[in-house]
Coordinates of C-alpha atoms in Angstrom, one line a residue:
X289 CA 0.0 0.0 0.0
X290 CA 2.8 2.4 0.8
X291 CA 4.5 1.7 -2.5
X292 CA 1.1 2.3 -4.3
X293 CA 0.8 5.9 -2.9
X294 CA 4.6 6.5 -3.2
X295 CA 4.1 6.5 -7.0
X296 CA 1.9 9.5 -6.7
X297 CA 4.7 11.5 -5.0
X298 CA 6.9 10.7 -8.0
X299 CA 4.3 11.4 -10.7
X300 CA 2.0 14.1 -9.5
X301 CA 4.2 17.0 -10.6
X302 CA 3.8 15.7 -14.2
X303 CA 0.2 14.5 -14.0
X304 CA -1.6 17.4 -12.1
X305 CA -1.0 20.2 -14.6
X306 CA -2.4 18.1 -17.5
X307 CA -5.3 16.9 -15.4
X308 CA -6.1 20.4 -14.2
X309 CA -6.2 21.7 -17.8
X310 CA -8.4 18.8 -18.8
X311 CA -10.7 19.5 -15.8
X312 CA -11.1 23.1 -16.9
X313 CA -12.1 22.0 -20.4
X314 CA -14.5 19.4 -18.9
X315 CA -16.2 22.2 -16.8
X316 CA -16.3 24.5 -19.8
X317 CA -17.8 21.8 -22.0
X318 CA -20.4 20.8 -19.5
X319 CA -21.4 24.4 -18.6
X320 CA -21.8 25.4 -22.2
X321 CA -23.6 22.2 -23.0
X322 CA -26.0 22.8 -20.1
X323 CA -26.6 26.4 -21.2
X324 CA -27.5 25.1 -24.7
X325 CA -29.7 22.4 -23.1
X326 CA -31.5 25.1 -21.1
X327 CA -32.1 27.3 -24.2
X328 CA -33.3 24.3 -26.3
X329 CA -35.4 22.9 -23.5
X330 CA -37.1 26.3 -23.0
X331 CA -37.8 26.3 -26.7
X332 CA -39.3 22.8 -26.6
X333 CA -41.5 23.9 -23.7
X334 CA -42.7 27.1 -25.5
X335 CA -43.6 24.9 -28.5
X336 CA -45.5 22.5 -26.2
X337 CA -47.5 25.3 -24.7
X338 CA -48.3 26.8 -28.1
X339 CA -51.9 27.1 -29.1
X340 CA -51.2 25.5 -32.5
X341 CA -51.0 21.7 -32.8
X342 CA -48.0 21.4 -35.1
X343 CA -45.5 23.1 -32.7
X344 CA -46.7 20.8 -29.9
X345 CA -46.2 17.7 -32.1
X346 CA -42.8 18.8 -33.3
X347 CA -41.6 19.5 -29.7
X348 CA -43.0 16.2 -28.4
X349 CA -41.4 14.2 -31.3
X350 CA -38.1 15.9 -30.7
X351 CA -38.2 15.3 -27.0
X352 CA -39.1 11.7 -27.3
X353 CA -36.6 11.1 -30.1
X354 CA -33.7 12.7 -28.2
X355 CA -34.6 10.7 -25.0
X356 CA -34.5 7.4 -26.9
X357 CA -31.2 8.0 -28.7
X358 CA -28.1 7.1 -26.6
X359 CA -25.8 10.0 -26.0
X360 CA -22.9 8.1 -27.4
X361 CA -24.7 7.4 -30.6
X362 CA -25.6 11.1 -30.9
X363 CA -22.0 12.2 -30.3
X364 CA -20.6 9.7 -32.9
X365 CA -23.2 10.8 -35.4
X366 CA -22.4 14.5 -35.0
X367 CA -18.6 13.9 -35.1
X368 CA -18.5 11.4 -38.0
X369 CA -21.7 11.9 -40.0
X370 CA -21.7 15.7 -40.3
X371 CA -18.4 15.9 -42.3
X372 CA -20.2 13.9 -45.0
X373 CA -22.7 16.7 -45.2
X374 CA -20.0 19.3 -45.5
X375 CA -20.0 20.4 -41.8
X376 CA -16.9 19.5 -39.9
X377 CA -16.9 20.1 -36.1
X378 CA -14.1 19.7 -33.7
X379 CA -14.5 17.2 -30.9
X380 CA -15.2 20.0 -28.4
X381 CA -18.0 21.6 -30.5
X382 CA -19.5 18.2 -31.5
X383 CA -19.5 17.2 -27.8
X384 CA -21.1 20.5 -26.8
X385 CA -23.8 20.2 -29.4
X386 CA -24.4 16.6 -28.5
X387 CA -24.6 17.3 -24.8
X388 CA -26.9 20.2 -25.4
X389 CA -29.3 18.4 -27.7
X390 CA -29.5 15.3 -25.5
X391 CA -29.8 17.3 -22.3
X392 CA -32.5 19.5 -23.7
X393 CA -35.0 16.7 -23.7
X394 CA -34.6 16.1 -20.0
X395 CA -34.4 19.8 -19.2
X396 CA -37.6 20.4 -21.1
X397 CA -39.5 17.9 -18.9
X398 CA -38.1 19.6 -15.8
X399 CA -39.2 23.0 -17.0
X400 CA -42.6 21.8 -18.1
X401 CA -43.1 20.1 -14.7
X402 CA -42.0 23.2 -12.8
X403 CA -44.4 25.5 -14.8
X404 CA -47.2 23.0 -14.4
X405 CA -46.7 23.0 -10.6
X406 CA -48.0 26.6 -10.5
X407 CA -51.7 26.6 -10.2
X408 CA -53.5 27.9 -13.3
X409 CA -55.4 30.4 -11.2
X410 CA -52.1 32.3 -10.5
X411 CA -51.8 33.1 -14.2
X412 CA -55.4 33.9 -14.6
X413 CA -55.3 36.3 -11.7
X414 CA -52.3 38.0 -13.1
X415 CA -54.0 38.4 -16.5
X416 CA -57.1 39.7 -14.8
X417 CA -55.0 42.3 -13.0
X418 CA -53.9 43.7 -16.3
X419 CA -50.6 41.9 -16.9
X420 CA -49.7 40.7 -20.4
X421 CA -49.1 36.9 -20.8
X422 CA -45.4 37.5 -20.9
X423 CA -45.5 39.7 -17.8
X424 CA -47.6 37.1 -16.0
X425 CA -45.0 34.4 -16.9
X426 CA -42.1 36.6 -15.8
X427 CA -43.4 38.1 -12.6
X428 CA -45.9 35.6 -11.3
X429 CA -45.5 32.1 -12.7
X430 CA -41.7 31.8 -13.2
X431 CA -40.6 32.9 -9.7
X432 CA -42.8 30.3 -8.2
X433 CA -41.8 27.6 -10.7
X434 CA -38.1 28.2 -10.1
X435 CA -38.5 27.0 -6.5
X436 CA -39.5 23.6 -7.9
X437 CA -37.1 23.6 -10.9
X438 CA -33.8 24.7 -9.4
X439 CA -32.8 21.5 -7.4
X440 CA -33.5 19.0 -10.2
X441 CA -31.9 21.4 -12.8
X442 CA -28.7 21.4 -10.7
X443 CA -28.9 17.6 -10.5
X444 CA -29.3 17.5 -14.3
X445 CA -26.1 19.5 -14.7
X446 CA -24.2 17.1 -12.5
X447 CA -25.5 14.2 -14.7
X448 CA -24.4 16.1 -17.8
X449 CA -21.0 16.8 -16.3
X450 CA -20.5 13.0 -15.8
X451 CA -21.9 12.3 -19.3
X452 CA -19.2 14.6 -20.7
X453 CA -16.7 11.8 -20.2
X454 CA -18.2 10.2 -23.3
X455 CA -16.7 13.0 -25.4
X456 CA -13.4 11.3 -25.0
X457 CA -14.5 9.0 -27.7
X458 CA -14.7 11.8 -30.2
X459 CA -11.2 13.2 -29.5
X460 CA -12.2 15.9 -27.0
X461 CA -9.3 16.6 -24.6
X462 CA -11.4 16.4 -21.4
X463 CA -10.5 14.5 -18.3
X464 CA -11.2 11.0 -19.5
X465 CA -9.2 11.3 -22.7
X466 CA -6.3 12.9 -20.9
X467 CA -6.4 10.2 -18.3
X468 CA -6.3 7.5 -21.0
X469 CA -3.3 9.2 -22.6
X470 CA -1.4 9.5 -19.3
X471 CA -2.3 5.9 -18.5
X472 CA -0.9 4.7 -21.8
X473 CA 2.3 6.6 -21.2
X474 CA 2.9 5.6 -17.6
X475 CA 1.4 2.1 -17.6
X476 CA -0.3 3.0 -14.3
X477 CA -4.0 3.0 -15.2
X478 CA -5.3 2.3 -11.7
X479 CA -3.4 5.3 -10.3
X480 CA -4.6 7.6 -13.0
X481 CA -8.2 6.6 -13.0
X482 CA -8.4 6.8 -9.2
X483 CA -7.0 10.3 -9.5
X484 CA -9.5 11.3 -12.2
X485 CA -12.3 9.9 -10.1
X486 CA -11.2 12.2 -7.3
X487 CA -11.3 15.1 -9.8
X488 CA -14.9 14.3 -10.8
X489 CA -15.8 13.8 -7.1
X490 CA -14.4 17.2 -6.2
X491 CA -16.4 18.9 -9.0
X492 CA -19.7 17.0 -8.7
X493 CA -20.1 16.3 -4.9
X494 CA -20.3 20.0 -3.9
X495 CA -23.0 20.5 -6.6
X496 CA -24.9 17.5 -5.4
X497 CA -24.8 18.7 -1.8
X498 CA -25.8 22.2 -2.9
X499 CA -28.8 20.7 -4.8
X500 CA -29.9 18.8 -1.7
X501 CA -29.5 21.8 0.6
X502 CA -31.4 24.0 -1.8
X503 CA -34.2 21.5 -2.0
X504 CA -34.5 21.2 1.8
X505 CA -34.5 25.0 2.1
X506 CA -37.1 25.6 -0.6
X507 CA -39.3 22.8 0.8
X508 CA -39.2 24.5 4.3
X509 CA -40.1 27.8 2.6
X510 CA -43.1 26.1 0.9
X511 CA -44.2 24.6 4.2
X512 CA -43.9 28.0 5.9
X513 CA -46.0 29.6 3.2
X514 CA -48.6 26.8 3.5
X515 CA -48.8 27.3 7.2
X516 CA -49.6 30.9 6.9

C-alpha cells in the first residue's frame, strides 16, 4: 500500500498540470452544453405550450426522439456523419452540441413540470390584474416555478457533467481522454483513474450537496407559506 501511494509522489508533478487543464475543459464543455440544453429545453416547452397543434407535435417528437437515442450514438453521429454533409466540427463543439441536444429533452421535462406545478389560477389572476401573458409568466409564474425547478436542474447539470466523459470517444481533450493518454504513457491506469475519479468527485459532490440543501431550504419555505 505504501508503494502504491509513493508512486503518486513521484508522478503528480507531471500529472496534475495536465489533469487540471483537462478538468477546466470538462467544466467549460459541461457548462456550455448545459446552457444550450436550457435554451433548447425552454424552446421545446414554449412549443409544447403553443396554441397551435404542429409546434406541440414537433416538440413532443423531438423530446421523445432525443430521449430514446443514446448520447454516445448522438455524439458519434455528430462527429463522424456531419463531415459527409460538409459540416466539420471539432471534438469540443461536437461534444457541446451533443450534450446540449441530449440534455435539452430532460431539461424540457423539468421546465414543463415546474411550470405545471404553479396553479392555473395564478396566471389567470395576473391576467385579470392587467398583466400581459409575458408579464404574468415573468413576474408571477416563473418565480414560483423556479422554487420547484432549481434543485432538479442542478442535478441535471451534475448528470451532464458526468456524461461529458463520453466526449473522450470523439477526441475531446477532457478529463477522461487525458487520463487515458497518461495511463498509456505511464502504464499506471489504476493510479490515473483513481485520481481522475477524485477530480470528478471534487467537482460533482459540492454541486450535489448544494442541490440537496437547496431542495431542503425551498421545501421548508413552501411549508412555511402553506402554514400561513
